[in-house]
Short mmCIF file of C-alpha atoms in Angstrom, two decimals:
data_model
loop_
_atom_site.label_atom_id
_atom_site.label_comp_id
_atom_site.label_asym_id
_atom_site.label_seq_id
_atom_site.Cartn_x
_atom_site.Cartn_y
_atom_site.Cartn_z
CA MET T 1 0.01 0.17 -0.09
CA ALA T 2 1.14 3.51 -0.69
CA ASN T 3 2.12 6.04 1.93
CA LEU T 4 -0.33 8.07 3.68
CA ILE T 5 -1.30 11.25 1.72
CA LYS T 6 -2.38 14.36 4.08
CA ASN T 7 -2.68 17.91 4.05
CA THR T 8 -1.93 18.39 7.74
CA ASP T 9 0.82 18.02 10.30
CA ILE T 10 -1.47 17.70 13.05
CA ASP T 11 -0.90 15.01 15.42
CA PHE T 12 -3.85 12.35 14.49
CA SER T 13 -4.08 11.26 18.14
CA LYS T 14 -5.04 14.69 19.45
CA ALA T 15 -7.62 15.07 16.65
CA ILE T 16 -11.00 13.66 15.78
CA VAL T 17 -10.35 11.02 13.15
CA ILE T 18 -13.39 9.74 11.31
CA ASP T 19 -14.02 7.47 8.30
CA SER T 20 -16.96 6.87 5.85
CA THR T 21 -17.85 3.62 7.76
CA LEU T 22 -18.34 5.22 11.06
CA ILE T 23 -20.25 8.20 9.55
CA LYS T 24 -22.80 5.82 7.73
CA THR T 25 -23.14 3.75 10.98
CA TYR T 26 -24.02 6.80 13.01
CA ARG T 27 -26.42 8.24 10.28
CA ALA T 28 -28.11 4.73 9.92
CA CYS T 29 -28.35 3.94 13.69
CA GLN T 30 -26.86 6.07 16.50
CA LYS T 31 -27.30 3.36 19.09
CA LYS T 32 -25.21 0.89 16.95
CA TYR T 33 -22.41 3.54 16.46
CA ASP T 34 -22.40 3.92 20.30
CA TYR T 35 -22.09 0.20 20.87
CA PHE T 36 -19.24 -0.23 18.39
CA GLN T 37 -17.31 3.01 18.85
CA ASN T 38 -17.82 4.23 22.22
CA HIS T 39 -18.22 0.75 24.09
CA ARG T 40 -16.26 -1.37 21.69
CA TYR T 41 -18.93 -4.09 21.27
CA VAL T 42 -17.61 -6.24 18.54
CA LYS T 43 -18.76 -9.71 17.13
CA LYS T 44 -16.89 -12.60 18.66
CA SER T 45 -16.25 -14.20 15.09
CA ARG T 46 -15.48 -12.43 11.75
CA SER T 47 -18.33 -12.28 9.17
CA THR T 48 -17.44 -14.12 5.81
CA ALA T 49 -18.94 -11.35 3.52
CA PRO T 50 -16.60 -8.50 4.45
CA SER T 51 -13.65 -10.83 4.81
CA PHE T 52 -14.26 -12.28 1.34
CA GLY T 53 -14.53 -8.36 0.11
CA ILE T 54 -11.29 -7.69 1.66
CA ALA T 55 -9.53 -10.75 0.02
CA MET T 56 -10.87 -9.83 -3.30
CA HIS T 57 -9.94 -6.12 -3.05
CA GLU T 58 -6.32 -7.19 -2.27
CA GLY T 59 -6.11 -9.37 -5.22
CA ILE T 60 -7.42 -6.81 -7.47
CA ALA T 61 -5.56 -4.15 -6.14
CA GLN T 62 -2.25 -6.11 -6.79
CA PHE T 63 -3.18 -6.80 -10.30
CA ARG T 64 -3.84 -3.14 -10.93
CA ILE T 65 -0.61 -2.14 -9.56
CA GLN T 66 1.21 -4.57 -11.81
CA ARG T 67 -0.57 -3.13 -14.72
CA LYS T 68 0.07 0.36 -13.69
CA ASN T 69 3.80 -0.70 -13.61
CA SER T 70 3.44 -2.27 -17.26
CA THR T 71 3.64 -5.81 -16.12
CA LEU T 72 2.37 -7.94 -18.90
CA TYR T 73 -1.20 -9.08 -18.41
CA PRO T 74 -0.68 -12.92 -17.70
CA LEU T 75 1.97 -12.22 -14.96
CA ALA T 76 -0.04 -9.39 -13.56
CA VAL T 77 -2.90 -11.91 -13.01
CA GLU T 78 -0.82 -14.44 -11.63
CA ILE T 79 0.66 -12.09 -9.12
CA GLY T 80 -2.73 -10.65 -8.28
CA GLN T 81 -4.13 -14.33 -7.61
CA ALA T 82 -1.26 -14.96 -5.33
CA ALA T 83 -2.26 -11.76 -3.43
CA LEU T 84 -5.66 -12.93 -3.25
CA GLN T 85 -5.07 -16.51 -1.95
CA GLN T 86 -2.74 -15.15 0.86
CA ALA T 87 -5.44 -12.44 1.94
CA TYR T 88 -8.07 -15.10 1.73
CA GLN T 89 -6.14 -17.36 4.11
CA LYS T 90 -5.46 -14.41 6.37
CA HIS T 91 -9.01 -12.73 6.55
CA MET T 92 -11.54 -15.32 6.12
CA PRO T 93 -12.87 -17.35 9.17
CA ALA T 94 -11.36 -20.74 9.43
CA GLU T 95 -14.69 -22.49 9.11
CA SER T 96 -15.19 -20.86 5.59
CA GLN T 97 -11.96 -22.49 4.55
CA SER T 98 -12.92 -26.01 5.18
CA GLU T 99 -13.45 -28.60 2.47
CA VAL T 100 -17.10 -28.76 2.95
CA MET T 101 -17.21 -25.08 1.64
CA THR T 102 -15.54 -25.55 -1.61
CA ASP T 103 -18.89 -25.06 -3.48
CA ASP T 104 -19.88 -21.92 -1.47
CA ARG T 105 -20.02 -18.79 -3.35
CA ARG T 106 -17.40 -17.50 -0.89
CA SER T 107 -15.02 -20.46 -1.33
CA LEU T 108 -11.46 -19.71 -2.34
CA ASN T 109 -11.94 -21.46 -5.70
CA ASN T 110 -14.91 -19.23 -6.34
CA ALA T 111 -12.94 -16.23 -5.34
CA ILE T 112 -10.25 -17.23 -8.03
CA ARG T 113 -13.01 -17.70 -10.35
CA LEU T 114 -14.54 -14.19 -9.88
CA TYR T 115 -11.20 -12.58 -9.71
CA HIS T 116 -10.13 -14.07 -13.12
CA GLY T 117 -13.50 -12.88 -14.54
CA PHE T 118 -13.00 -9.50 -13.25
CA CYS T 119 -9.51 -9.10 -14.82
CA GLN T 120 -10.88 -10.30 -18.10
CA HIS T 121 -13.83 -8.20 -18.24
CA TYR T 122 -11.96 -4.83 -17.51
CA GLU T 123 -8.72 -5.54 -19.39
CA SER T 124 -10.19 -4.70 -22.81
CA ILE T 125 -11.21 -1.31 -21.79
CA GLY T 126 -7.58 -0.35 -21.22
CA TYR T 127 -7.70 1.76 -18.22
CA LYS T 128 -4.63 3.94 -17.26
CA TYR T 129 -4.28 3.63 -13.56
CA HIS T 130 -2.71 6.80 -11.82
CA TYR T 131 -2.96 5.69 -8.15
CA VAL T 132 -3.92 2.35 -6.62
CA GLU T 133 -5.07 1.73 -3.01
CA THR T 134 -4.05 5.22 -1.87
CA PRO T 135 -4.65 5.85 1.88
CA PHE T 136 -5.46 9.63 2.86
CA GLY T 137 -5.89 11.87 5.74
CA LEU T 138 -8.05 14.83 4.80
CA TYR T 139 -8.01 17.75 7.28
CA LEU T 140 -11.64 19.20 7.32
CA GLY T 141 -11.49 21.90 9.68
CA GLN T 142 -12.47 22.60 13.33
CA ILE T 143 -15.69 21.90 15.27
CA GLU T 144 -16.94 23.48 18.61
CA VAL T 145 -18.29 20.95 21.00
CA PRO T 146 -19.32 21.63 24.73
CA SER T 147 -16.25 21.41 27.12
CA PRO T 148 -16.17 18.81 29.76
CA LEU T 149 -14.88 21.55 32.04
CA ALA T 150 -18.14 23.63 31.50
CA ASN T 151 -19.81 24.35 34.89
CA GLU T 152 -22.60 26.54 36.32
CA SER T 153 -20.69 29.70 35.82
CA ASP T 154 -20.03 28.97 32.40
CA PRO T 155 -22.36 26.38 30.98
CA ASN T 156 -21.64 27.23 27.55
CA MET T 157 -17.94 26.70 27.47
CA LYS T 158 -16.65 25.38 24.04
CA LEU T 159 -13.82 23.25 23.02
CA LYS T 160 -12.31 23.43 19.52
CA LYS T 161 -11.25 20.13 18.04
CA ASP T 162 -9.69 19.42 14.64
CA VAL T 163 -11.25 16.82 12.39
CA ILE T 164 -9.34 14.51 10.08
CA TYR T 165 -11.22 12.28 7.46
CA VAL T 166 -9.37 9.04 6.59
CA GLY T 167 -9.94 6.23 4.00
CA ILE T 168 -8.30 4.42 1.03
CA ILE T 169 -9.12 5.21 -2.38
CA ASP T 170 -9.49 2.14 -4.52
CA ALA T 171 -8.00 3.71 -7.62
CA ILE T 172 -7.58 6.76 -9.70
CA MET T 173 -8.16 5.67 -13.35
CA GLU T 174 -8.31 7.07 -16.71
CA SER T 175 -10.44 6.18 -19.71
CA SER T 176 -11.28 8.25 -22.87
CA GLY T 177 -9.58 11.15 -21.45
CA ILE T 178 -11.73 11.30 -18.26
CA ILE T 179 -10.09 10.52 -14.74
CA TYR T 180 -12.31 8.75 -12.44
CA VAL T 181 -12.28 7.88 -8.63
CA ASN T 182 -12.98 4.45 -8.58
CA ASP T 183 -14.84 2.36 -6.00
CA LEU T 184 -14.88 -1.48 -5.83
CA LYS T 185 -17.97 -3.16 -4.55
CA SER T 186 -19.01 -6.72 -4.11
CA THR T 187 -22.28 -8.05 -3.23
CA ALA T 188 -24.37 -11.27 -2.99
CA MET T 189 -27.44 -9.13 -4.04
CA ASN T 190 -28.75 -8.92 -7.68
CA ILE T 191 -26.95 -5.84 -9.07
CA THR T 192 -29.93 -3.70 -10.56
CA GLU T 193 -29.81 -0.14 -12.01
CA ASN T 194 -31.48 1.02 -8.88
CA TYR T 195 -28.74 -0.59 -6.71
CA LEU T 196 -26.09 1.28 -8.87
CA ASN T 197 -28.01 4.62 -9.03
CA GLY T 198 -27.78 4.51 -4.99
CA TYR T 199 -24.22 5.54 -5.16
CA GLN T 200 -25.03 8.81 -6.78
CA MET T 201 -25.54 10.05 -3.15
CA ASP T 202 -22.93 8.01 -1.50
CA GLN T 203 -21.16 10.34 0.94
CA GLY T 204 -18.10 8.05 1.34
CA LEU T 205 -17.48 8.19 -2.31
CA ILE T 206 -18.07 11.94 -2.51
CA GLY T 207 -15.50 12.18 0.30
CA TYR T 208 -12.99 10.00 -1.70
CA THR T 209 -13.57 12.45 -4.73
CA ILE T 210 -12.71 15.53 -2.49
CA ALA T 211 -9.63 13.74 -1.16
CA ALA T 212 -8.46 13.02 -4.80
CA ARG T 213 -9.04 16.70 -5.70
CA GLU T 214 -7.39 18.18 -2.74
CA LEU T 215 -4.63 15.75 -1.78
CA LEU T 216 -3.58 14.37 -5.19
CA GLY T 217 -4.39 17.50 -7.54
CA ILE T 218 -6.80 15.49 -9.53
CA ASP T 219 -9.00 17.77 -11.23
CA THR T 220 -12.26 15.59 -11.53
CA HIS T 221 -15.86 15.54 -10.76
CA HIS T 222 -16.15 11.96 -12.05
CA ALA T 223 -16.37 8.63 -10.25
CA LEU T 224 -16.64 5.04 -11.38
CA ILE T 225 -18.26 2.13 -9.36
CA HIS T 226 -17.07 -1.38 -10.26
CA ALA T 227 -19.61 -3.74 -8.76
CA PHE T 228 -19.52 -7.50 -9.13
CA TRP T 229 -21.91 -10.19 -8.03
CA VAL T 230 -20.72 -12.79 -5.57
CA GLN T 231 -22.30 -15.84 -6.79
CA ALA T 232 -21.34 -19.52 -7.02
CA PRO T 233 -21.14 -21.27 -10.36
CA PRO T 234 -24.55 -22.15 -11.57
CA LYS T 235 -25.48 -25.88 -11.32
CA THR T 236 -27.22 -25.76 -14.60
CA LYS T 237 -27.22 -23.05 -17.20
CA GLY T 238 -27.13 -19.75 -15.73
CA LYS T 239 -25.72 -16.00 -16.12
CA PRO T 240 -22.53 -16.00 -17.90
CA LEU T 241 -19.53 -14.97 -15.79
CA ASP T 242 -19.01 -11.75 -17.84
CA GLU T 243 -22.53 -10.50 -16.58
CA TYR T 244 -21.43 -10.55 -13.01
CA TYR T 245 -19.42 -7.29 -13.45
CA HIS T 246 -21.26 -3.91 -13.72
CA THR T 247 -19.82 -0.42 -14.13
CA LYS T 248 -21.64 2.75 -13.24
CA PRO T 249 -20.00 6.12 -13.98
CA LEU T 250 -21.15 9.11 -11.65
CA TYR T 251 -20.72 12.69 -11.61
CA PHE T 252 -20.56 14.96 -8.60
CA ASP T 253 -21.45 18.59 -9.36
CA ASP T 254 -19.69 21.46 -7.38
CA GLU T 255 -22.75 21.95 -5.02
CA GLN T 256 -22.63 18.26 -4.06
CA LEU T 257 -18.86 18.60 -3.20
CA ALA T 258 -19.29 21.77 -1.49
CA GLU T 259 -22.11 20.61 0.87
CA TRP T 260 -20.19 17.37 1.83
CA THR T 261 -17.56 19.09 4.06
CA SER T 262 -20.17 21.14 5.90
CA ASN T 263 -22.64 18.29 6.25
CA THR T 264 -19.78 16.01 7.57
CA LEU T 265 -18.63 18.57 9.97
CA GLN T 266 -22.10 18.90 11.18
CA THR T 267 -22.53 15.05 11.76
CA ILE T 268 -19.23 14.83 13.65
CA THR T 269 -20.39 17.82 15.81
CA GLU T 270 -23.55 15.76 16.70
CA ILE T 271 -21.50 12.62 17.50
CA GLU T 272 -19.18 14.64 19.82
CA GLU T 273 -22.20 16.26 21.64
CA HIS T 274 -23.86 12.84 21.95
CA LYS T 275 -20.69 11.23 23.25
CA LEU T 276 -20.41 13.90 25.92
CA SER T 277 -23.84 13.68 26.95
CA GLY T 278 -24.07 9.85 27.03
CA LYS T 279 -27.24 9.96 25.00
CA CYS T 280 -27.87 8.34 21.62
CA ALA T 281 -31.12 8.14 19.69
CA MET T 282 -32.72 4.68 19.70
CA TYR T 283 -32.72 3.95 16.04
#
């Protein structure tokens, strides 16, 4: 993975550090956020779906890095597959790696099948990769929250805190003269146009686009979803493998980009206020 790209020298340990997953969790269910982030409640076992997605991401990322470095396609596929297999062994729960799971949609054999299909599907497009798997820390500004030192004589005492938004951009790629911020998605759901259109308002992807503009100097409003269907090989005649892969170009206008920072800072202000009060909405 590349070195962290950032626009601040602020000590991360002294700032509020937030990512898209935490923000989405809070906006969807404040109580779930409270359990996870403040009380550190976590599942005892790893879930197969996100672990499978991580392994696929690592394999595809390595393939893209090799193609970015002009490695010939067959060798790039081979190197990416090796990375996928290593990541699968590392991240997947042990019970998912047993022999009885070989026909499951999240088996290693199926991961390799989906990986090869992905590489073949997109190779003919001839993407030019500018960046692959780029971690970033984007300074958003400061927020004011109630100070824990507030008292009766000064109940409105405020404390200023710096906010840093972190994440990893899957890829910055170019096609037909347009530079895109790419996000990989894997799902067991049937991928429909409605599913893909939902990413037009995806706050995480908008944040990644802003990070690409401000930290990497990429002058773009364009993003590109690469979504693939996680499904086992059909027992009888079914959907061809090439149809498992879907591409959705997106465009974020200046208004969307401008609103994202203020909306994100407002959400983080709410999070901090709830944290201090110890109260979260029960939804």
